[in-house]
Every structure is written in structure tokens, then in C-alpha cells.
Amino acid sequence: MLSPSLSVRFTLAAGAIGVLIAVVYHERWLPTIHPRTALTEWAKVAKQIFIVSLAVLIILQLPAASGGSGATMDQQQLGQRVHATLPSDATVYVHSSAHSPIYAFVFYAQQPLQGAVSQQIRTDPDIQYVIISQSAAEKLDRPHERIGTMTAWKDPLVLVRLDNAITAR
């Protein structure tokens, strides 16, 4: 599977090749086009190249955005474990550092979700379960226990259980 940055480069290259082909063969196309409609025809060609490039970008980007099937399996396993062990009304907070899609986790966990920022996590004793990026979890100044990890395309996501003790800051 292609990484997101590689798929963007590929799409831009495909678009550039399309424009290059249009420029190289413009002499063949121009005589068949009426002078007043030349700009309109070029706009149509540019529009088609843009649409094809956008479609290629979307097709290449979608599987990479969630980290692929390994990420989905990680999310499914952790979601099923959360569903089996947490009370059904326990809210799982999603920290602002969690940038990867967690669709499979949400589906299998079947828990209420709510967004949270670092300040809330530091000061709110009611926040107990948090999905957070691994790098942000390492910087948490509140005692916590790691419950599980989910693969993500940039920074792995971890589910932590926070201790009720609040560190004063």
C-alpha cells in the first residue's frame, strides 16, 4: 500500500504527464478547434485531467489513511476488548492528538465517545479512558495505565486508563 505522501506525489506526477501530453499534441488538436472555442476546449481538457488526478488521489489515499488492514484488525481487537470489559456507559475520550481514523474501534467498542484536550485530561477527574497518540501519551503528567495500542499511519494510538489522582499544574 502506498503512503499518503507517495500517493500525492504519484497523483501530481500523473497530472503533470497529462498536461505534458496535452501540450505536446496541442498542434494536432488546435486546427480542429474553432478559434473562439479554443479556450473552452482547453478548459475541458484541464478539467478532465484534474478529475482523473483527483480520483487517483482518492483511490490511493483511502487505504493508507487508516493504516491499512493491520490497523483495522488492531482497532477491532481493542474495540472488542473494551466492549467486553468497560461498563456500557463509560465514555471514551479522544484526545486532540489522535489524528487517524478509528472507525473500526468505534464500531466494535460501542462506547460513548467525546473529544478532549490536554487541559481537560490534566484537570478533570471524571475522564478515565482516553485514546491518545503514543507520543502525547508519553508526555501525560497524570498517572495512567496503557490498555492497548492501535496501528496508525503516523503515530500509533493508545488507549489509556487514567488514575483519578490529578497532578496539580
Short mmCIF file of N, CA and C in Angstrom, two decimals:
data_model
loop_
_atom_site.label_atom_id
_atom_site.label_comp_id
_atom_site.label_asym_id
_atom_site.label_seq_id
_atom_site.Cartn_x
_atom_site.Cartn_y
_atom_site.Cartn_z
N MET A 1 0.84 -1.18 0.00
CA MET A 1 0.00 0.00 0.00
C MET A 1 0.89 1.24 0.00
N LEU A 2 0.50 2.23 -0.75
CA LEU A 2 1.28 3.46 -0.83
C LEU A 2 1.03 4.34 0.37
N SER A 3 2.06 5.06 0.80
CA SER A 3 1.88 6.01 1.89
C SER A 3 1.18 7.24 1.34
N PRO A 4 0.55 8.05 2.22
CA PRO A 4 -0.16 9.22 1.74
C PRO A 4 0.72 10.18 0.95
N SER A 5 1.95 10.44 1.41
CA SER A 5 2.80 11.38 0.69
C SER A 5 3.21 10.82 -0.67
N LEU A 6 3.42 9.52 -0.75
CA LEU A 6 3.76 8.90 -2.03
C LEU A 6 2.58 8.95 -2.99
N SER A 7 1.38 8.75 -2.48
CA SER A 7 0.20 8.80 -3.35
C SER A 7 -0.04 10.21 -3.87
N VAL A 8 0.26 11.22 -3.07
CA VAL A 8 0.12 12.61 -3.52
C VAL A 8 1.14 12.87 -4.62
N ARG A 9 2.37 12.44 -4.43
CA ARG A 9 3.40 12.62 -5.46
C ARG A 9 3.01 11.92 -6.75
N PHE A 10 2.48 10.71 -6.62
CA PHE A 10 2.06 9.94 -7.79
C PHE A 10 0.95 10.67 -8.54
N THR A 11 -0.01 11.19 -7.81
CA THR A 11 -1.12 11.91 -8.43
C THR A 11 -0.65 13.17 -9.13
N LEU A 12 0.24 13.91 -8.48
CA LEU A 12 0.78 15.11 -9.12
C LEU A 12 1.57 14.75 -10.37
N ALA A 13 2.33 13.67 -10.31
CA ALA A 13 3.09 13.24 -11.49
C ALA A 13 2.14 12.83 -12.62
N ALA A 14 1.07 12.12 -12.29
CA ALA A 14 0.10 11.71 -13.31
C ALA A 14 -0.55 12.94 -13.94
N GLY A 15 -0.89 13.93 -13.13
CA GLY A 15 -1.46 15.17 -13.65
C GLY A 15 -0.49 15.90 -14.54
N ALA A 16 0.79 15.96 -14.12
CA ALA A 16 1.82 16.63 -14.92
C ALA A 16 2.02 15.92 -16.26
N ILE A 17 1.99 14.59 -16.26
CA ILE A 17 2.12 13.83 -17.50
C ILE A 17 0.93 14.12 -18.41
N GLY A 18 -0.25 14.19 -17.84
CA GLY A 18 -1.43 14.52 -18.63
C GLY A 18 -1.34 15.89 -19.26
N VAL A 19 -0.88 16.88 -18.51
CA VAL A 19 -0.70 18.23 -19.05
C VAL A 19 0.38 18.21 -20.14
N LEU A 20 1.46 17.48 -19.90
CA LEU A 20 2.54 17.39 -20.89
C LEU A 20 2.03 16.80 -22.20
N ILE A 21 1.25 15.74 -22.10
CA ILE A 21 0.67 15.13 -23.31
C ILE A 21 -0.21 16.14 -24.03
N ALA A 22 -1.02 16.87 -23.28
CA ALA A 22 -1.89 17.87 -23.90
C ALA A 22 -1.08 18.95 -24.60
N VAL A 23 0.03 19.38 -24.00
CA VAL A 23 0.87 20.42 -24.60
C VAL A 23 1.57 19.90 -25.85
N VAL A 24 2.08 18.68 -25.78
CA VAL A 24 2.81 18.13 -26.92
C VAL A 24 1.89 17.95 -28.13
N TYR A 25 0.68 17.50 -27.90
CA TYR A 25 -0.23 17.22 -29.00
C TYR A 25 -1.18 18.38 -29.32
N HIS A 26 -0.93 19.56 -28.74
CA HIS A 26 -1.85 20.68 -28.97
C HIS A 26 -1.90 21.10 -30.44
N GLU A 27 -0.80 20.93 -31.16
CA GLU A 27 -0.80 21.31 -32.58
C GLU A 27 -1.75 20.43 -33.39
N ARG A 28 -1.91 19.20 -32.97
CA ARG A 28 -2.82 18.30 -33.66
C ARG A 28 -4.28 18.68 -33.34
N TRP A 29 -4.54 19.15 -32.12
CA TRP A 29 -5.89 19.47 -31.70
C TRP A 29 -6.35 20.86 -32.15
N LEU A 30 -5.43 21.82 -32.16
CA LEU A 30 -5.81 23.20 -32.43
C LEU A 30 -6.48 23.43 -33.79
N PRO A 31 -5.99 22.82 -34.88
CA PRO A 31 -6.67 23.07 -36.17
C PRO A 31 -8.11 22.60 -36.19
N THR A 32 -8.45 21.61 -35.38
CA THR A 32 -9.82 21.10 -35.38
C THR A 32 -10.74 21.93 -34.51
N ILE A 33 -10.17 22.83 -33.74
CA ILE A 33 -10.97 23.63 -32.80
C ILE A 33 -11.14 25.04 -33.38
N HIS A 34 -12.34 25.53 -33.32
CA HIS A 34 -12.63 26.89 -33.77
C HIS A 34 -11.91 27.87 -32.84
N PRO A 35 -11.33 28.96 -33.35
CA PRO A 35 -10.55 29.88 -32.52
C PRO A 35 -11.30 30.41 -31.29
N ARG A 36 -12.59 30.62 -31.41
CA ARG A 36 -13.34 31.14 -30.25
C ARG A 36 -13.54 30.08 -29.17
N THR A 37 -13.54 28.84 -29.56
CA THR A 37 -13.77 27.78 -28.59
C THR A 37 -12.49 27.14 -28.10
N ALA A 38 -11.34 27.62 -28.57
CA ALA A 38 -10.08 27.01 -28.17
C ALA A 38 -9.90 27.04 -26.65
N LEU A 39 -10.17 28.16 -26.05
CA LEU A 39 -10.02 28.28 -24.60
C LEU A 39 -10.99 27.36 -23.88
N THR A 40 -12.21 27.27 -24.39
CA THR A 40 -13.22 26.41 -23.78
C THR A 40 -12.79 24.95 -23.86
N GLU A 41 -12.24 24.54 -25.00
CA GLU A 41 -11.80 23.16 -25.16
C GLU A 41 -10.62 22.85 -24.23
N TRP A 42 -9.69 23.78 -24.12
CA TRP A 42 -8.57 23.58 -23.20
C TRP A 42 -9.04 23.49 -21.76
N ALA A 43 -10.05 24.28 -21.44
CA ALA A 43 -10.61 24.21 -20.08
C ALA A 43 -11.23 22.84 -19.83
N LYS A 44 -11.88 22.29 -20.85
CA LYS A 44 -12.46 20.95 -20.70
C LYS A 44 -11.38 19.90 -20.47
N VAL A 45 -10.30 20.00 -21.25
CA VAL A 45 -9.19 19.05 -21.11
C VAL A 45 -8.57 19.18 -19.71
N ALA A 46 -8.34 20.42 -19.28
CA ALA A 46 -7.75 20.64 -17.95
C ALA A 46 -8.67 20.10 -16.86
N LYS A 47 -9.97 20.28 -17.04
CA LYS A 47 -10.95 19.79 -16.06
C LYS A 47 -10.90 18.26 -15.99
N GLN A 48 -10.82 17.59 -17.15
CA GLN A 48 -10.76 16.13 -17.17
C GLN A 48 -9.49 15.62 -16.51
N ILE A 49 -8.37 16.28 -16.78
CA ILE A 49 -7.10 15.89 -16.15
C ILE A 49 -7.19 16.06 -14.64
N PHE A 50 -7.79 17.15 -14.20
CA PHE A 50 -7.94 17.40 -12.76
C PHE A 50 -8.81 16.33 -12.12
N ILE A 51 -9.93 15.98 -12.76
CA ILE A 51 -10.84 14.99 -12.20
C ILE A 51 -10.17 13.62 -12.11
N VAL A 52 -9.46 13.24 -13.15
CA VAL A 52 -8.76 11.95 -13.13
C VAL A 52 -7.69 11.94 -12.03
N SER A 53 -6.93 13.03 -11.92
CA SER A 53 -5.89 13.11 -10.88
C SER A 53 -6.51 13.04 -9.50
N LEU A 54 -7.63 13.71 -9.30
CA LEU A 54 -8.31 13.69 -8.01
C LEU A 54 -8.83 12.29 -7.69
N ALA A 55 -9.38 11.61 -8.69
CA ALA A 55 -9.86 10.24 -8.48
C ALA A 55 -8.72 9.31 -8.10
N VAL A 56 -7.59 9.44 -8.78
CA VAL A 56 -6.42 8.61 -8.45
C VAL A 56 -5.96 8.90 -7.02
N LEU A 57 -5.92 10.16 -6.64
CA LEU A 57 -5.52 10.53 -5.28
C LEU A 57 -6.44 9.90 -4.25
N ILE A 58 -7.73 9.97 -4.48
CA ILE A 58 -8.69 9.40 -3.53
C ILE A 58 -8.53 7.90 -3.44
N ILE A 59 -8.40 7.24 -4.57
CA ILE A 59 -8.26 5.78 -4.58
C ILE A 59 -6.99 5.35 -3.84
N LEU A 60 -5.90 6.06 -4.06
CA LEU A 60 -4.65 5.70 -3.40
C LEU A 60 -4.63 6.11 -1.93
N GLN A 61 -5.33 7.16 -1.58
CA GLN A 61 -5.28 7.70 -0.22
C GLN A 61 -6.13 6.91 0.76
N LEU A 62 -7.29 6.45 0.37
CA LEU A 62 -8.22 5.84 1.31
C LEU A 62 -7.64 4.67 2.10
N PRO A 63 -7.02 3.68 1.47
CA PRO A 63 -6.49 2.58 2.28
C PRO A 63 -5.36 3.02 3.21
N ALA A 64 -4.57 3.99 2.78
CA ALA A 64 -3.44 4.42 3.60
C ALA A 64 -3.87 5.29 4.77
N ALA A 65 -5.00 5.95 4.68
CA ALA A 65 -5.41 6.88 5.72
C ALA A 65 -5.63 6.19 7.06
N SER A 66 -6.13 4.98 7.07
CA SER A 66 -6.38 4.29 8.32
C SER A 66 -5.24 3.36 8.70
N GLY A 67 -4.19 3.30 7.92
CA GLY A 67 -3.07 2.44 8.24
C GLY A 67 -3.20 1.06 7.62
N GLY A 68 -4.22 0.81 6.83
CA GLY A 68 -4.38 -0.47 6.17
C GLY A 68 -5.12 -1.48 7.03
N SER A 69 -5.12 -2.72 6.59
CA SER A 69 -5.90 -3.75 7.27
C SER A 69 -5.33 -4.10 8.64
N GLY A 70 -4.01 -3.91 8.83
CA GLY A 70 -3.43 -4.17 10.15
C GLY A 70 -4.01 -3.24 11.20
N ALA A 71 -4.20 -1.98 10.83
CA ALA A 71 -4.79 -1.02 11.76
C ALA A 71 -6.23 -1.39 12.07
N THR A 72 -6.95 -1.84 11.06
CA THR A 72 -8.34 -2.22 11.26
C THR A 72 -8.43 -3.41 12.21
N MET A 73 -7.54 -4.37 12.05
CA MET A 73 -7.53 -5.54 12.95
C MET A 73 -7.19 -5.12 14.38
N ASP A 74 -6.19 -4.24 14.54
CA ASP A 74 -5.85 -3.74 15.88
C ASP A 74 -7.04 -3.05 16.53
N GLN A 75 -7.72 -2.21 15.75
CA GLN A 75 -8.87 -1.48 16.27
C GLN A 75 -10.01 -2.44 16.63
N GLN A 76 -10.22 -3.44 15.79
CA GLN A 76 -11.28 -4.41 16.06
C GLN A 76 -11.00 -5.16 17.36
N GLN A 77 -9.77 -5.65 17.52
CA GLN A 77 -9.43 -6.41 18.73
C GLN A 77 -9.55 -5.55 19.98
N LEU A 78 -9.02 -4.33 19.93
CA LEU A 78 -9.11 -3.46 21.10
C LEU A 78 -10.55 -3.04 21.36
N GLY A 79 -11.31 -2.76 20.31
CA GLY A 79 -12.71 -2.39 20.46
C GLY A 79 -13.52 -3.51 21.11
N GLN A 80 -13.29 -4.74 20.69
CA GLN A 80 -14.00 -5.89 21.27
C GLN A 80 -13.62 -6.06 22.75
N ARG A 81 -12.33 -5.86 23.05
CA ARG A 81 -11.89 -5.98 24.45
C ARG A 81 -12.52 -4.89 25.31
N VAL A 82 -12.57 -3.67 24.79
CA VAL A 82 -13.18 -2.56 25.52
C VAL A 82 -14.66 -2.84 25.74
N HIS A 83 -15.34 -3.31 24.70
CA HIS A 83 -16.77 -3.61 24.81
C HIS A 83 -17.04 -4.67 25.88
N ALA A 84 -16.15 -5.65 25.98
CA ALA A 84 -16.34 -6.74 26.94
C ALA A 84 -15.99 -6.34 28.37
N THR A 85 -15.09 -5.37 28.55
CA THR A 85 -14.61 -5.07 29.90
C THR A 85 -15.11 -3.76 30.51
N LEU A 86 -15.38 -2.75 29.70
CA LEU A 86 -15.83 -1.47 30.24
C LEU A 86 -17.34 -1.46 30.45
N PRO A 87 -17.80 -0.73 31.45
CA PRO A 87 -19.26 -0.55 31.59
C PRO A 87 -19.80 0.13 30.32
N SER A 88 -21.02 -0.21 29.93
CA SER A 88 -21.57 0.31 28.68
C SER A 88 -21.73 1.83 28.67
N ASP A 89 -21.79 2.46 29.84
CA ASP A 89 -21.95 3.91 29.88
C ASP A 89 -20.62 4.66 30.09
N ALA A 90 -19.50 3.93 30.11
CA ALA A 90 -18.19 4.56 30.30
C ALA A 90 -17.80 5.31 29.02
N THR A 91 -17.57 6.60 29.15
CA THR A 91 -17.19 7.41 27.99
C THR A 91 -15.71 7.23 27.70
N VAL A 92 -15.41 7.04 26.41
CA VAL A 92 -14.02 7.00 25.96
C VAL A 92 -13.75 8.35 25.31
N TYR A 93 -12.76 9.06 25.85
CA TYR A 93 -12.40 10.38 25.34
C TYR A 93 -11.35 10.23 24.25
N VAL A 94 -11.43 11.05 23.22
CA VAL A 94 -10.47 11.03 22.13
C VAL A 94 -9.67 12.32 22.21
N HIS A 95 -8.39 12.19 22.51
CA HIS A 95 -7.51 13.35 22.64
C HIS A 95 -7.30 14.01 21.28
N SER A 96 -7.05 15.29 21.30
CA SER A 96 -6.87 16.05 20.05
C SER A 96 -5.65 15.58 19.25
N SER A 97 -4.75 14.81 19.83
CA SER A 97 -3.58 14.32 19.09
C SER A 97 -3.89 13.08 18.26
N ALA A 98 -5.05 12.49 18.43
CA ALA A 98 -5.42 11.27 17.70
C ALA A 98 -5.97 11.66 16.34
N HIS A 99 -5.07 11.71 15.34
CA HIS A 99 -5.46 12.20 14.00
C HIS A 99 -5.87 11.10 13.05
N SER A 100 -5.69 9.85 13.38
CA SER A 100 -6.02 8.76 12.46
C SER A 100 -7.46 8.32 12.66
N PRO A 101 -8.11 7.83 11.60
CA PRO A 101 -9.48 7.33 11.73
C PRO A 101 -9.53 6.12 12.67
N ILE A 102 -10.58 6.05 13.46
CA ILE A 102 -10.75 4.93 14.39
C ILE A 102 -12.13 4.29 14.20
N TYR A 103 -12.56 4.18 12.95
CA TYR A 103 -13.90 3.68 12.65
C TYR A 103 -14.14 2.28 13.21
N ALA A 104 -13.19 1.38 13.00
CA ALA A 104 -13.38 0.00 13.47
C ALA A 104 -13.46 -0.05 14.99
N PHE A 105 -12.61 0.73 15.67
CA PHE A 105 -12.66 0.76 17.14
C PHE A 105 -14.04 1.22 17.61
N VAL A 106 -14.53 2.30 17.02
CA VAL A 106 -15.84 2.85 17.42
C VAL A 106 -16.93 1.81 17.21
N PHE A 107 -16.89 1.12 16.08
CA PHE A 107 -17.92 0.13 15.77
C PHE A 107 -17.91 -1.02 16.78
N TYR A 108 -16.73 -1.57 17.08
CA TYR A 108 -16.66 -2.74 17.95
C TYR A 108 -16.74 -2.38 19.44
N ALA A 109 -16.26 -1.22 19.84
CA ALA A 109 -16.30 -0.85 21.25
C ALA A 109 -17.71 -0.50 21.70
N GLN A 110 -18.47 0.15 20.86
CA GLN A 110 -19.84 0.56 21.17
C GLN A 110 -19.91 1.33 22.48
N GLN A 111 -19.01 2.28 22.64
CA GLN A 111 -18.95 3.12 23.83
C GLN A 111 -19.23 4.56 23.42
N PRO A 112 -19.75 5.36 24.35
CA PRO A 112 -19.90 6.79 24.05
C PRO A 112 -18.51 7.42 23.86
N LEU A 113 -18.38 8.30 22.89
CA LEU A 113 -17.12 8.99 22.63
C LEU A 113 -17.30 10.49 22.84
N GLN A 114 -16.21 11.12 23.24
CA GLN A 114 -16.22 12.57 23.41
C GLN A 114 -14.80 13.07 23.19
N GLY A 115 -14.67 14.25 22.62
CA GLY A 115 -13.35 14.84 22.40
C GLY A 115 -12.79 15.43 23.68
N ALA A 116 -11.46 15.50 23.76
CA ALA A 116 -10.80 16.08 24.94
C ALA A 116 -9.46 16.68 24.53
N VAL A 117 -9.09 17.74 25.21
CA VAL A 117 -7.78 18.35 25.01
C VAL A 117 -6.94 18.11 26.26
N SER A 118 -5.66 18.40 26.16
CA SER A 118 -4.72 18.10 27.25
C SER A 118 -5.14 18.72 28.59
N GLN A 119 -5.61 19.95 28.57
CA GLN A 119 -6.01 20.62 29.81
C GLN A 119 -7.12 19.86 30.51
N GLN A 120 -8.11 19.37 29.76
CA GLN A 120 -9.19 18.58 30.36
C GLN A 120 -8.65 17.29 30.97
N ILE A 121 -7.76 16.64 30.26
CA ILE A 121 -7.21 15.38 30.75
C ILE A 121 -6.43 15.59 32.04
N ARG A 122 -5.72 16.72 32.12
CA ARG A 122 -4.96 17.01 33.34
C ARG A 122 -5.85 17.33 34.54
N THR A 123 -7.00 17.97 34.30
CA THR A 123 -7.77 18.53 35.42
C THR A 123 -9.10 17.87 35.71
N ASP A 124 -9.66 17.10 34.80
CA ASP A 124 -11.00 16.53 35.00
C ASP A 124 -10.91 15.11 35.55
N PRO A 125 -11.28 14.90 36.80
CA PRO A 125 -11.17 13.56 37.39
C PRO A 125 -12.18 12.57 36.80
N ASP A 126 -13.21 13.07 36.11
CA ASP A 126 -14.20 12.17 35.51
C ASP A 126 -13.69 11.51 34.24
N ILE A 127 -12.65 12.06 33.64
CA ILE A 127 -12.08 11.46 32.43
C ILE A 127 -11.21 10.28 32.87
N GLN A 128 -11.62 9.10 32.44
CA GLN A 128 -10.90 7.90 32.85
C GLN A 128 -10.26 7.15 31.69
N TYR A 129 -10.92 7.08 30.54
CA TYR A 129 -10.40 6.35 29.38
C TYR A 129 -10.15 7.33 28.24
N VAL A 130 -8.95 7.28 27.67
CA VAL A 130 -8.57 8.23 26.62
C VAL A 130 -7.84 7.51 25.50
N ILE A 131 -8.26 7.82 24.25
CA ILE A 131 -7.49 7.41 23.07
C ILE A 131 -6.60 8.60 22.74
N ILE A 132 -5.30 8.34 22.68
CA ILE A 132 -4.33 9.41 22.53
C ILE A 132 -3.16 8.90 21.69
N SER A 133 -2.46 9.80 21.01
CA SER A 133 -1.30 9.34 20.24
C SER A 133 -0.22 8.87 21.22
N GLN A 134 0.60 7.96 20.76
CA GLN A 134 1.64 7.41 21.62
C GLN A 134 2.59 8.50 22.12
N SER A 135 2.96 9.41 21.23
CA SER A 135 3.89 10.49 21.64
C SER A 135 3.25 11.40 22.69
N ALA A 136 1.95 11.67 22.55
CA ALA A 136 1.28 12.51 23.55
C ALA A 136 1.09 11.75 24.86
N ALA A 137 0.88 10.44 24.78
CA ALA A 137 0.72 9.63 25.99
C ALA A 137 1.99 9.62 26.83
N GLU A 138 3.14 9.66 26.14
CA GLU A 138 4.41 9.68 26.86
C GLU A 138 4.60 10.98 27.65
N LYS A 139 3.90 12.03 27.25
CA LYS A 139 4.02 13.33 27.92
C LYS A 139 2.94 13.57 28.96
N LEU A 140 2.02 12.60 29.14
CA LEU A 140 0.96 12.78 30.13
C LEU A 140 1.55 12.94 31.52
N ASP A 141 1.08 13.95 32.24
CA ASP A 141 1.58 14.15 33.60
C ASP A 141 0.57 13.65 34.63
N ARG A 142 -0.33 12.81 34.23
CA ARG A 142 -1.32 12.20 35.11
C ARG A 142 -1.07 10.70 35.10
N PRO A 143 -1.03 10.05 36.25
CA PRO A 143 -0.78 8.60 36.28
C PRO A 143 -1.79 7.85 35.40
N HIS A 144 -1.27 6.90 34.61
CA HIS A 144 -2.14 6.17 33.70
C HIS A 144 -1.59 4.77 33.44
N GLU A 145 -2.47 3.93 32.92
CA GLU A 145 -2.11 2.57 32.55
C GLU A 145 -2.52 2.37 31.09
N ARG A 146 -1.62 1.80 30.31
CA ARG A 146 -1.91 1.54 28.89
C ARG A 146 -2.75 0.27 28.79
N ILE A 147 -3.90 0.40 28.13
CA ILE A 147 -4.79 -0.75 27.94
C ILE A 147 -4.50 -1.46 26.63
N GLY A 148 -4.20 -0.68 25.59
CA GLY A 148 -3.93 -1.29 24.29
C GLY A 148 -3.41 -0.27 23.30
N THR A 149 -2.94 -0.79 22.15
CA THR A 149 -2.37 0.05 21.10
C THR A 149 -3.06 -0.26 19.78
N MET A 150 -3.23 0.77 18.96
CA MET A 150 -3.79 0.62 17.62
C MET A 150 -2.81 1.21 16.62
N THR A 151 -2.56 0.49 15.54
CA THR A 151 -1.67 0.97 14.49
C THR A 151 -2.31 2.17 13.81
N ALA A 152 -1.50 3.16 13.50
CA ALA A 152 -1.95 4.33 12.75
C ALA A 152 -0.85 4.70 11.77
N TRP A 153 -1.17 5.49 10.76
CA TRP A 153 -0.19 5.75 9.71
C TRP A 153 0.88 6.73 10.10
N LYS A 154 0.72 7.51 11.12
CA LYS A 154 1.78 8.41 11.57
C LYS A 154 2.30 7.98 12.93
N ASP A 155 1.49 8.15 13.93
CA ASP A 155 1.86 7.88 15.31
C ASP A 155 0.84 6.89 15.88
N PRO A 156 1.28 5.73 16.40
CA PRO A 156 0.31 4.76 16.93
C PRO A 156 -0.59 5.40 17.98
N LEU A 157 -1.82 4.92 18.05
CA LEU A 157 -2.76 5.41 19.05
C LEU A 157 -2.81 4.41 20.20
N VAL A 158 -2.93 4.92 21.41
CA VAL A 158 -3.02 4.07 22.58
C VAL A 158 -4.29 4.42 23.35
N LEU A 159 -4.86 3.41 23.97
CA LEU A 159 -5.98 3.62 24.88
C LEU A 159 -5.42 3.52 26.28
N VAL A 160 -5.60 4.56 27.07
CA VAL A 160 -5.08 4.57 28.44
C VAL A 160 -6.22 4.71 29.43
N ARG A 161 -6.00 4.14 30.61
CA ARG A 161 -6.92 4.33 31.74
C ARG A 161 -6.21 5.26 32.70
N LEU A 162 -6.82 6.41 32.95
CA LEU A 162 -6.20 7.41 33.82
C LEU A 162 -6.54 7.14 35.28
N ASP A 163 -5.56 7.40 36.13
CA ASP A 163 -5.78 7.31 37.57
C ASP A 163 -6.60 8.54 37.98
N ASN A 164 -7.40 8.42 39.01
CA ASN A 164 -8.21 9.55 39.47
C ASN A 164 -7.39 10.63 40.14
N ALA A 165 -6.15 10.34 40.48
CA ALA A 165 -5.29 11.35 41.10
C ALA A 165 -4.94 12.41 40.06
N ILE A 166 -5.20 13.65 40.38
CA ILE A 166 -4.94 14.77 39.48
C ILE A 166 -3.63 15.42 39.91
N THR A 167 -2.73 15.62 38.94
CA THR A 167 -1.48 16.30 39.21
C THR A 167 -1.73 17.80 39.09
N ALA A 168 -1.40 18.54 40.13
CA ALA A 168 -1.60 19.98 40.13
C ALA A 168 -0.62 20.63 39.17
N ARG A 169 -1.10 21.57 38.39
CA ARG A 169 -0.24 22.29 37.44
C ARG A 169 -0.58 23.72 37.41
#
